[in-house]
XYZ file of C-alpha atoms in Angstrom:
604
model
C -27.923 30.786 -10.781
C -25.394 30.807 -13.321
C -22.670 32.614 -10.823
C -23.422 29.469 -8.350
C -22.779 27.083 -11.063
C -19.237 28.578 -12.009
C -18.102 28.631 -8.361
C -18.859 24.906 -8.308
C -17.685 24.160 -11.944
C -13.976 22.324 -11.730
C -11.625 24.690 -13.282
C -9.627 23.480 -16.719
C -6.166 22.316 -16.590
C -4.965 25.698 -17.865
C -6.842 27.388 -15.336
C -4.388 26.157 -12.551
C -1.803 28.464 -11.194
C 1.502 27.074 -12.527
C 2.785 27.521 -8.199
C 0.336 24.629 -7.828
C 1.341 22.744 -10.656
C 3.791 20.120 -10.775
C 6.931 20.081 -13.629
C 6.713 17.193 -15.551
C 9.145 18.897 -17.870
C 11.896 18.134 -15.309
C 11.873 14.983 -16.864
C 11.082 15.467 -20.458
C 11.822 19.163 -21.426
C 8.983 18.212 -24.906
C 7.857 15.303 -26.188
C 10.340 15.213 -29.254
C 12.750 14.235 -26.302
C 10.209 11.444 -25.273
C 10.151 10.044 -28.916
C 14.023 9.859 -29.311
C 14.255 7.692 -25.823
C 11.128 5.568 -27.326
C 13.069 5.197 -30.540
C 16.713 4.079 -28.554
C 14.558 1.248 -26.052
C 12.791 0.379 -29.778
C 16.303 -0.227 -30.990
C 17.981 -1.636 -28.078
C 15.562 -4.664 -28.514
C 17.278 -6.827 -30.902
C 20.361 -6.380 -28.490
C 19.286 -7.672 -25.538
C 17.565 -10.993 -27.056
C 21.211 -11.058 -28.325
C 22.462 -12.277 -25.257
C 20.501 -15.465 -24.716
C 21.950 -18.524 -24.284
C 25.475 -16.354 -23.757
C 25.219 -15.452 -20.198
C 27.245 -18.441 -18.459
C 30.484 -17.612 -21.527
C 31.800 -15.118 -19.171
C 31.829 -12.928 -16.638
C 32.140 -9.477 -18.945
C 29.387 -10.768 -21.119
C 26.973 -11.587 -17.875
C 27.910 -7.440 -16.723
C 27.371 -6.391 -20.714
C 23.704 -7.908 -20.336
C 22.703 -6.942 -16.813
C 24.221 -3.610 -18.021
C 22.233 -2.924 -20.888
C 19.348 -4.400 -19.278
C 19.720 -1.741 -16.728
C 19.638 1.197 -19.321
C 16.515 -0.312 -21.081
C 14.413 -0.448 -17.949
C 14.959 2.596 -16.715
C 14.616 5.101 -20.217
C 11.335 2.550 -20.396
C 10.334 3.535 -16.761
C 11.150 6.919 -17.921
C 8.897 6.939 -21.008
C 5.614 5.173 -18.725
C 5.867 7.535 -15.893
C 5.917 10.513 -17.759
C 3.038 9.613 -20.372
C 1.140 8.154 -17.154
C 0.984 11.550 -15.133
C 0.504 13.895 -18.550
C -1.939 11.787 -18.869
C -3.029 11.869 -15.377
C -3.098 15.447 -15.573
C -6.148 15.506 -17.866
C -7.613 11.862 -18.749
C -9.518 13.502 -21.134
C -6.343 14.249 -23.259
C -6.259 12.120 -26.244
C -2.606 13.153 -27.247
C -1.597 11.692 -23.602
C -3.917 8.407 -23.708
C -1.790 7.872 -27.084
C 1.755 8.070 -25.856
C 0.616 6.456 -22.237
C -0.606 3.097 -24.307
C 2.548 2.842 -26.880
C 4.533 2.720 -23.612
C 2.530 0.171 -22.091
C 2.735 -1.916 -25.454
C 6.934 -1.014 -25.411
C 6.771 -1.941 -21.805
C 5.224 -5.748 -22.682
C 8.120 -5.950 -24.988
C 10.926 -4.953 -23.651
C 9.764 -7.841 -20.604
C 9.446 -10.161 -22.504
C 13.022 -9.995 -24.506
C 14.554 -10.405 -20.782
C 12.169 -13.244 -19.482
C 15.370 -15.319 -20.250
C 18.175 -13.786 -17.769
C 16.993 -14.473 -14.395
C 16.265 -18.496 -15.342
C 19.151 -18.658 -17.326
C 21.195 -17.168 -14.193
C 20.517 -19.890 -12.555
C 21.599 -22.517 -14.977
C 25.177 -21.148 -14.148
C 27.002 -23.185 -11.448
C 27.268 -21.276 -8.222
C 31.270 -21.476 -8.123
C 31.391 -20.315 -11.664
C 28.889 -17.597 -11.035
C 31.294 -16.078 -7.931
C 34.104 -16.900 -10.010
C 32.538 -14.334 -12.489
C 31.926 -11.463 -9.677
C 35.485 -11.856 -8.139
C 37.239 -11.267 -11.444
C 34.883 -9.255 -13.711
C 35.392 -5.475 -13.234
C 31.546 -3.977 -12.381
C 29.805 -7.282 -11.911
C 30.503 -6.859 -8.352
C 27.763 -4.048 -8.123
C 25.049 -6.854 -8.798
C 26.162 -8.947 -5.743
C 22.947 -8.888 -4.096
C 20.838 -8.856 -7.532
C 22.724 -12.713 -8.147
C 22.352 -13.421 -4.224
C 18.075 -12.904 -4.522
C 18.041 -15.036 -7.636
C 20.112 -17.725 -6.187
C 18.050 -17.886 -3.349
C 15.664 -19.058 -5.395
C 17.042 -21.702 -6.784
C 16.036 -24.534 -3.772
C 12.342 -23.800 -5.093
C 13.158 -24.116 -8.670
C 12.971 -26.766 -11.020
C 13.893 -28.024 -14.140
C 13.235 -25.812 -17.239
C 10.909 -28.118 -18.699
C 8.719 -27.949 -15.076
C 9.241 -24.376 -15.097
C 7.705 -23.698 -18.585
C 4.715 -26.019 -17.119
C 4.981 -23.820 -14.042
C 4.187 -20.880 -16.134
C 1.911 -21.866 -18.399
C -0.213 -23.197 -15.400
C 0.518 -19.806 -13.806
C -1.993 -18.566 -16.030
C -4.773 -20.788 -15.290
C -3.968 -20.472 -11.515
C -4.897 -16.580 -12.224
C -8.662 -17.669 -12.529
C -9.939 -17.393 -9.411
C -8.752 -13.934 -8.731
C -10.022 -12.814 -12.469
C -13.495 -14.652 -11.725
C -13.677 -12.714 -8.193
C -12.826 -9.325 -9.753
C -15.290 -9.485 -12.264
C -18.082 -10.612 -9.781
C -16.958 -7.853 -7.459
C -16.637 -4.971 -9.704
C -18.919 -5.547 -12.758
C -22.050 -8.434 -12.196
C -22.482 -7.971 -8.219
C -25.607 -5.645 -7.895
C -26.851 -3.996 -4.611
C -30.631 -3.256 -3.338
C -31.515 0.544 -2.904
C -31.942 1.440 0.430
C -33.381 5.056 2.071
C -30.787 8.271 2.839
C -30.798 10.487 6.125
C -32.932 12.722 3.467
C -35.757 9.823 2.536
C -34.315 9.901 -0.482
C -34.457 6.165 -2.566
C -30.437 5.801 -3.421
C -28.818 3.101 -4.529
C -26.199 1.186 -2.545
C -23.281 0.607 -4.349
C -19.613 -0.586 -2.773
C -18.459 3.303 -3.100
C -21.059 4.464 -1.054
C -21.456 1.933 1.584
C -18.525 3.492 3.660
C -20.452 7.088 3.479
C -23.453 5.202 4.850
C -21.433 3.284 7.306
C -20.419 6.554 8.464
C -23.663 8.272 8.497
C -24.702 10.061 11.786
C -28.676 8.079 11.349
C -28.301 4.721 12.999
C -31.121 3.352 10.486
C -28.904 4.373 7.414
C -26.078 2.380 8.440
C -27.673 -0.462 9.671
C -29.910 -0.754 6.363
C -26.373 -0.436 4.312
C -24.531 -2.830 6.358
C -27.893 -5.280 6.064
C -28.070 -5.079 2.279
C -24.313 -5.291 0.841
C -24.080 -8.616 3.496
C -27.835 -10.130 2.441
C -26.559 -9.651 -0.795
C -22.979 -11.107 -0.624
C -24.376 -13.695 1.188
C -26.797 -15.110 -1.494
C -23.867 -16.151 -3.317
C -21.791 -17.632 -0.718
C -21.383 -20.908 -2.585
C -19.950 -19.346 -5.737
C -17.937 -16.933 -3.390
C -16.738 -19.688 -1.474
C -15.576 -21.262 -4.000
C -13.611 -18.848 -5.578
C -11.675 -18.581 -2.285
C -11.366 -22.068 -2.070
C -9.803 -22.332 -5.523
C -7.372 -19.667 -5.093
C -5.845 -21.131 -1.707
C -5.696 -24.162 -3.424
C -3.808 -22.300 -6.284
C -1.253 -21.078 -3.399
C -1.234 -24.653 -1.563
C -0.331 -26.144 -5.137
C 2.605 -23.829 -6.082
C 3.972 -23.795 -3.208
C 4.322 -27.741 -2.752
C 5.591 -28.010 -6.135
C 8.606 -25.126 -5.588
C 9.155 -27.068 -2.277
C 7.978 -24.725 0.707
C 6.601 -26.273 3.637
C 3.517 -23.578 3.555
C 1.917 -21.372 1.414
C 2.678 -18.510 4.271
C 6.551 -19.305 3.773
C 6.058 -19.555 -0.033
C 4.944 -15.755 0.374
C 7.040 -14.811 2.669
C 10.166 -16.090 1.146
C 9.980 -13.160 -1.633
C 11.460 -10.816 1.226
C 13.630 -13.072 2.541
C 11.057 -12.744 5.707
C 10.349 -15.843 8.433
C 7.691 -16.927 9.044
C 7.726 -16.496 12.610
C 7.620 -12.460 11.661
C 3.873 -13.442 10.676
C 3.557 -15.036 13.785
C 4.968 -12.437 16.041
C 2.627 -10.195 14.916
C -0.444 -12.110 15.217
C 0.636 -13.114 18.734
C 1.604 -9.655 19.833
C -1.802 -8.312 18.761
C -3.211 -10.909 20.662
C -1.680 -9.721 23.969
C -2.917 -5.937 23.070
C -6.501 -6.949 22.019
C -8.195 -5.768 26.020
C -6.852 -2.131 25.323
C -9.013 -2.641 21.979
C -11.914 -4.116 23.725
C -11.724 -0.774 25.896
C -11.939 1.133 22.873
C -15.032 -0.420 21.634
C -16.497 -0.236 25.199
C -15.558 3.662 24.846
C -17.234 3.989 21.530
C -20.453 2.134 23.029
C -20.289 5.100 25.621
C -20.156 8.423 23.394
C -22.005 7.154 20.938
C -24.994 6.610 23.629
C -25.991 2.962 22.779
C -27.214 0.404 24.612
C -25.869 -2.051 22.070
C -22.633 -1.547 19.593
C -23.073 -3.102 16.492
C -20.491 -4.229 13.542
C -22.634 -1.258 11.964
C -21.876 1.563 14.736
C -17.843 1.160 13.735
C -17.093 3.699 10.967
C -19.591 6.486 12.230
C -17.405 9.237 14.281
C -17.398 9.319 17.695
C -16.920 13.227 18.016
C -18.694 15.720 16.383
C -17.329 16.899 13.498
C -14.702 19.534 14.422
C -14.348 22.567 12.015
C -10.450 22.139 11.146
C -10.018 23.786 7.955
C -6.775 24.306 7.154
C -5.304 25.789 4.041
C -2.295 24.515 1.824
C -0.241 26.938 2.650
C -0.610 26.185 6.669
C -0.638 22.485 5.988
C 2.842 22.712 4.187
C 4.201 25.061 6.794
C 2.558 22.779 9.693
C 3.785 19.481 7.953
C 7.496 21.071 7.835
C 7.159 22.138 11.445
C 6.082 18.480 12.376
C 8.545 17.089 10.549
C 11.773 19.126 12.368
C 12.585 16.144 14.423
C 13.678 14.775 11.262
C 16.730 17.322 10.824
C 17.995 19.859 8.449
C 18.968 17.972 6.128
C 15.189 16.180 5.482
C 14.091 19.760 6.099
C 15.730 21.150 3.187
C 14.740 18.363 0.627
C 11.662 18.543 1.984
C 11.331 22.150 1.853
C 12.519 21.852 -1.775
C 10.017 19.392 -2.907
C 6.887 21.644 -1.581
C 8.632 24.472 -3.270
C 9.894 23.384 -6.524
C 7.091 21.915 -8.574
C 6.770 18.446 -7.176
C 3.181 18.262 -6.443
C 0.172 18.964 -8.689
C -1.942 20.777 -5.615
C -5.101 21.324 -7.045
C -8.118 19.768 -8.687
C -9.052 20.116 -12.385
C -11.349 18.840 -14.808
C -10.180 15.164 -16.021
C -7.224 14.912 -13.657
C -6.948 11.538 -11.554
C -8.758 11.351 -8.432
C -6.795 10.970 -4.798
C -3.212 11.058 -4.199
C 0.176 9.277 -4.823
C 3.908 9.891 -5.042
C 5.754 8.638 -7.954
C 8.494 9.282 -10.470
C 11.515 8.067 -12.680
C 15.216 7.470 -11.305
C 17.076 9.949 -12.537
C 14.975 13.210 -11.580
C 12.717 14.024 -8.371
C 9.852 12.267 -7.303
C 6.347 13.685 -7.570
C 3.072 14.006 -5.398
C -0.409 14.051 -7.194
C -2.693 15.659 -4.733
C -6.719 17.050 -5.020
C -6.395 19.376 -1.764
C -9.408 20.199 0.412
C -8.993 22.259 3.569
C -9.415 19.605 5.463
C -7.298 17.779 8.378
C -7.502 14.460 6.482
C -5.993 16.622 3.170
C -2.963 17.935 5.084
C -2.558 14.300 6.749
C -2.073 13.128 2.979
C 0.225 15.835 2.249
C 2.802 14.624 4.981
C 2.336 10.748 4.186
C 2.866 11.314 0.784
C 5.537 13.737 0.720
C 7.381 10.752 3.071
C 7.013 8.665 -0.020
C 8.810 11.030 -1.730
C 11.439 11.504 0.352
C 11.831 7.804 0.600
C 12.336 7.951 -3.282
C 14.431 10.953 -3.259
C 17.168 9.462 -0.615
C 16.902 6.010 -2.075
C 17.152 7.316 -5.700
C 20.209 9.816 -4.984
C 22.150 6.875 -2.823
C 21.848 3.821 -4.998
C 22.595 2.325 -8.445
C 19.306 1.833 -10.146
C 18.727 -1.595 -9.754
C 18.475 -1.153 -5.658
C 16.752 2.160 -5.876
C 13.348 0.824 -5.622
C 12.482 0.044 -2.008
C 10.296 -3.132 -1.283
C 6.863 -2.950 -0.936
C 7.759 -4.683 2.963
C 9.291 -1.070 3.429
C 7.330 1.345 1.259
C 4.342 2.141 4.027
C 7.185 2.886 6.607
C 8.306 6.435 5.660
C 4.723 7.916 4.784
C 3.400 6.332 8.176
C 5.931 7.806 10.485
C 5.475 10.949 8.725
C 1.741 10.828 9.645
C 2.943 9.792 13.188
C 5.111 12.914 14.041
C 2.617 15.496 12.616
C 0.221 14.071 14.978
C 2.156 14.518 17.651
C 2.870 18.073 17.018
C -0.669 18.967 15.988
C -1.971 16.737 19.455
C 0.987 18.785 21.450
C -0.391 22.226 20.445
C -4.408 21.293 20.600
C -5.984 22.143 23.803
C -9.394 22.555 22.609
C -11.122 19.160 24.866
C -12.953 18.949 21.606
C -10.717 19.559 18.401
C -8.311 16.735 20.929
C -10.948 14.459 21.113
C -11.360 14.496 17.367
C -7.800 14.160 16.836
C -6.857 11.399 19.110
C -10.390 9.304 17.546
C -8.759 10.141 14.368
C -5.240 8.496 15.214
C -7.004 5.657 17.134
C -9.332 4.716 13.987
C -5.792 4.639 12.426
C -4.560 2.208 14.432
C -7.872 -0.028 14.434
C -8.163 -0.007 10.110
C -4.460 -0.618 9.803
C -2.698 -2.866 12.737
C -6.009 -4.672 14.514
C -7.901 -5.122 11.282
C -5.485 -6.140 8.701
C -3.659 -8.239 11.591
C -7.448 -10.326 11.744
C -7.518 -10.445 8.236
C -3.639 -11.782 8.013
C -5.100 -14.556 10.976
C -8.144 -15.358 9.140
C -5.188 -15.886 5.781
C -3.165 -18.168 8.163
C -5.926 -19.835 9.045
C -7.899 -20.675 5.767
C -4.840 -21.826 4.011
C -3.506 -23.809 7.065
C -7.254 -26.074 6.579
C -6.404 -26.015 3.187
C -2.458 -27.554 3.582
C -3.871 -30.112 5.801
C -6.754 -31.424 3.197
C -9.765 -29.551 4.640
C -12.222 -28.088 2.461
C -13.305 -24.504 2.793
C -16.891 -24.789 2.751
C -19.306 -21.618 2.959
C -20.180 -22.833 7.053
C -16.118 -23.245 7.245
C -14.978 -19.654 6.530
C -18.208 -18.200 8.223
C -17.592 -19.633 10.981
C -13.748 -19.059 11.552
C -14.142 -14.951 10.118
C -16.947 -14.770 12.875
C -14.598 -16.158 15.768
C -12.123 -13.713 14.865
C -14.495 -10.959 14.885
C -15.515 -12.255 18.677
C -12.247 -12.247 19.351
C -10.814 -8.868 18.332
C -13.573 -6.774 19.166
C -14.805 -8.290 22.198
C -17.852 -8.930 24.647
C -19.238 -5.357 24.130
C -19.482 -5.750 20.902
C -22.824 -7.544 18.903
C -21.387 -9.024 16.117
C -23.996 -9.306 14.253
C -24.488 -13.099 11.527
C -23.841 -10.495 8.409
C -20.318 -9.973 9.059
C -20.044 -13.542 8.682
C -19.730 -12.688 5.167
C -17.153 -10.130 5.059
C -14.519 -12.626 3.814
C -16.439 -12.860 0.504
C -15.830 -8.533 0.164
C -12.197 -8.530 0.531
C -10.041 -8.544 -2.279
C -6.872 -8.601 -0.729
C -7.452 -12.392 0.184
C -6.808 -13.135 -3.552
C -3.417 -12.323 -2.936
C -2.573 -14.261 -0.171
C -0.374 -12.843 2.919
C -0.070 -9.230 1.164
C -2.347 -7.309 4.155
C 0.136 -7.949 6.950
C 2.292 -5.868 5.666
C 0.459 -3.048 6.234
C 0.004 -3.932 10.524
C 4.304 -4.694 10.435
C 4.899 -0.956 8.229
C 2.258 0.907 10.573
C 3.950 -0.610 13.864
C 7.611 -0.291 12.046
C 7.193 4.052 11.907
C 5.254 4.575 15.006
C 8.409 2.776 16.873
C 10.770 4.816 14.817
C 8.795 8.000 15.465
C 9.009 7.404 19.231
C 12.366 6.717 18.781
C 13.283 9.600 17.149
C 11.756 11.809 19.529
C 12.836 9.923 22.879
C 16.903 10.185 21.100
C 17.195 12.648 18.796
C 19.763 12.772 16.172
C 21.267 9.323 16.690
C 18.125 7.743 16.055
C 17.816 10.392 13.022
C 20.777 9.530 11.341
C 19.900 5.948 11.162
C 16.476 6.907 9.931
C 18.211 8.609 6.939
C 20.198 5.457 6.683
C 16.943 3.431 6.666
C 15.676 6.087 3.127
C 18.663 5.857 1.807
C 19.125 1.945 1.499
C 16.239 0.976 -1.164
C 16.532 -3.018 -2.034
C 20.017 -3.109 -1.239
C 19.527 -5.539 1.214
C 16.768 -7.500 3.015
C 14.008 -5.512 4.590
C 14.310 -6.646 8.021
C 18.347 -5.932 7.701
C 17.497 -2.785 6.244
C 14.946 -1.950 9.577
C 17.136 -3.619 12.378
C 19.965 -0.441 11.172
C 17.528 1.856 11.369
C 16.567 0.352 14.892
C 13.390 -1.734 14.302
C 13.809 -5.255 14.910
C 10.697 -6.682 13.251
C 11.650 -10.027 14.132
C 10.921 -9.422 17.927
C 7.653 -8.406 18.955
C 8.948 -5.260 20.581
C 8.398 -2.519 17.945
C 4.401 -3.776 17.571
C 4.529 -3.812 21.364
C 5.548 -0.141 21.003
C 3.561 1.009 18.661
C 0.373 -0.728 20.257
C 1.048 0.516 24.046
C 0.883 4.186 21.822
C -2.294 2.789 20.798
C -3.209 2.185 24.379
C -2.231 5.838 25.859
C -4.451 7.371 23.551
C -7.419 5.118 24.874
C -6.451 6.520 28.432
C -6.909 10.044 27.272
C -10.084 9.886 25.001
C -11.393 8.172 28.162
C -9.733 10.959 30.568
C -11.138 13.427 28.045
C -14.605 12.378 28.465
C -14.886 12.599 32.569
């Protein structure tokens, strides 16, 4: 008994091999070293509130500021990352929670002695401000830092508006704060039965593991009970949405926009007719998804399909356990399209204490890649021997290497790539390791699981979040013309869409009427597309790059190297990827449509 308990008890931090630990002391050899950058931000305070009201003197005291603002942000980025993964590491360790929250507090501070540059900025007359770059040695690094703020300045008002702006900003965060705390701390499910009979109780962590459950009855109670019970509060949920697309609608009148879409778009310098393209271009692909759901009615032996039958797999589940040591060497194998020259960073970062591997006791849960400019990115991994675990391993070692390139080729203040761009690396490292690992299956039933894998892919993260991005346009378009958003209202649209993306075998049954009340993304309005344009973005760039080789590599490396140095869709059209033209979401979807053919070839 006791021997079965210790091969199931975690293991302690020190217990981890230091080969499957990362180095955070590549950035802070000890702590001592982390006080004595804490202490210089601490001091460099006073100096930078120094400089308000100065900024439009002259051009060298404009490039002192920016400067010195530079330095502070990035020994403060410094201090947080490094107290956030020791901490990380074991969020049990006091020592860690300590340092982690003094650098949150420094953090607060050190934002809000610069709140004044960027408005202030733009108080400076636009001839005077190029007057400034053309003859100030240095300034002229932080052309396109002055370009995005003067962008802004069409949508910006007075000073006196803008401190009403803000203080109404704060107000105009209620409806997301109400919905979060309904969401994650008063809404409370029924119990329903397990496969086992046990009573368990359904909670919004466990309703995907029912949705996936092999016993029809399990996910069809689940999916009855989380909508029955969203759906007793549909007036109060309803209204929360309501509120916040009227929060959208009202700030982006007042700054001027001619939608709330544009208002959100305009961030990225990104047209609305991007939005658009995308919507319409999924349109156009939605039979070869209607084939998919006619295919999933068909293996999974049902007369009907339900909006339950969607998450459970479609293929038995295939015994794919691969190790860490094969999913590194597979992942680098994958990823040899890429070159030698991403080969030997990447071969660098799995070798040379980037990634934490293993799971401990108190570490944080998942994955992510992160760091600090100035010294190598990290991965956080909890590996499993599973195909889904060495699928993680290659998406977030492209973060990384999207970091790495960026960090290496730019100044700090471009190093950090937009979040338009950040899905774009990861996903097309995903995309060529399952081309590999689908070129060198030929088990019918280890490729069956594979391609269901990729095609789920493609459903959760170009069909779905493009419905979810029409279902945005739509509620907020009712909402700019003076139409309420009553319960019946966004019921009745979400259902449409549902009709219309899945198709005529599908049931779609009244619950999912109420999905729009789940989704938390919708509080932060056109944010989910981004995730359809990204996925659609790599999977044309990984065709690309195998169809042409190293041209179409060394504009990929281009593409990492560029962070916010300019627009996103300037930075993608270099690397290829025209994301203003349908054509790379035509790509990437007729990929989508292939791997329909097969499954279906696969199962005659």
């Amino acid at each position: 008994m006791s021997d079965n308990n210790t091969a199931k008890r975690l293991p302690g931090r020190q217990e981890i091999p230091s080969e499957m630990k990362w180095r955070l002391e590549d950035i802070y050899a000890n702590d001592e070293l982390w006080e004595q950058d804490y202490s210089w931000v601490k001091d460099q305070l006073p100096a930078l509130a120094g400089f308000e009201g100065t900024l439009g003197e002259s051009g060298q005291r404009l490039h002192e500021c920016l400067q010195l603002k530079d330095e502070v942000f990035q020994k403060q980025e410094k201090l947080y990352v490094y107290a956030h993964m020791r901490k990380d590491e074991d969020n049990g360790n006091s020592k860690y929670q300590a340092l982690l929250d003094r650098a949150e507090t420094l953090s607060i501070q050190v934002g809000s002695q610069v709140s004044f540059v960027e408005p202030e900025i733009l108080t400076i007359e636009t001839a005077t401000l190029a007057d400034f770059v053309a003859n100030t040695q240095g300034l002229e690094l932080y052309q396109h830092y002055l370009d995005e703020i003067g962008r802004m300045r069409e949508h910006t008002l007075s000073a006196a508006q803008e401190r009403l702006l803000a203080e109404a900003a704060e107000m105009g965060q209620a409806p997301s704060s109400i919905f979060s705390m309904f969401n994650n701390a008063d809404i409370q499910f029924p119990t329903i039965t397990d496969e086992s009979g046990q009573e368990v109780e359904l909670t919004k962590g466990r309703f995907i593991q029912f949705m996936e459950s092999r016993e029809r009855r399990v996910r069809r109670d689940a999916f009855q009970a989380l909508y029955k019970t969203y759906g007793a509060w549909k007036n109060s949920l309803a209204a929360m949405l309501n509120s916040n697309v009227k929060r959208s609608a009202f700030f982006a009148r007042t700054r001027k926009y001619n939608s709330a879409l544009e208002a959100a778009l305009h961030a990225d310098n990104v047209d609305t007719s991007v939005y658009d393209n995308l919507i319409d271009t999924v349109h156009k692909n939605l039979p070869a998804m209607h084939r998919y759901v006619r295919l999933r009615k068909k293996l999974l032996g049902l007369d009907e399909l339900h909006m339950y039958d969607l998450y459970t797999p479609i293929v038995a589940d295939v015994d794919m356990k691969i190790t860490y040591d094969e999913a590194k060497a597979k992942v680098m194998t994958a990823l040899s399209p890429l070159g030698d020259d991403y080969l030997a960073n990447l071969q660098q970062g799995l070798d040379g204490h980037w990634i934490d591997v293993m799971e401990n006791r108190g570490k944080t849960s998942g994955a992510y890649s992160w760091g600090t400019y100035g010294t190598h990115p990290y991965v956080l991994l909890n590996y499993q021997d599973t195909l889904d675990n060495m699928f993680t391993l290659a998406h977030e070692m492209g973060h990384a290497l999207h970091s790495h390139y960026s960090d290496t080729n730019q100044p700090y203040i471009y190093a950090q790539y937009p979040i338009f761009l950040a899905e774009v690396a990861s996903t097309l490292n995903e995309s060529l390791l399952m081309h590999h690992v689908l070129e060198n299956v030929t088990e019918r039933n280890q490729r069956r699981y594979l391609i269901n894998h990729y095609l789920e892919q493609f459903r959760g993260t170009v069909y779905r979040q493009t419905m979810f991005a029409e279902f945005e346009r739509d509620i907020h378009g009712k909402v700019w013309a003076g139409e309420p958003l009553t319960p019946e209202t966004l019921c009745r649209v979400y259902r449409s869409l549902n009709e219309k993306y899945y198709g005529p075998d599908m049931v779609v049954d009244e619950e999912i009427d109420m999905e729009w009340a789940r989704i938390p993304h919708f509080y932060t309005p056109f944010y989910v597309y981004k995730y359809a344009t990204g996925f659609s973005a790599a999977t044309a760039l990984a065709q690309g790059i195998l169809a042409n080789g190293q041209a179409a590599v060394d504009k990929y490396l281009e593409f990492l190297q560029a962070g916010s140095s300019d627009y996103p869709l300037n930075v993608l059209r270099r690397a290829g990827v025209d994301m203003a033209a349908p054509d790379p979401i035509q790509s990437a979807l007729s990929v989508f449509g292939q791997l329909v053919d097969e499954l279906e070839s696969l199962e005659v």
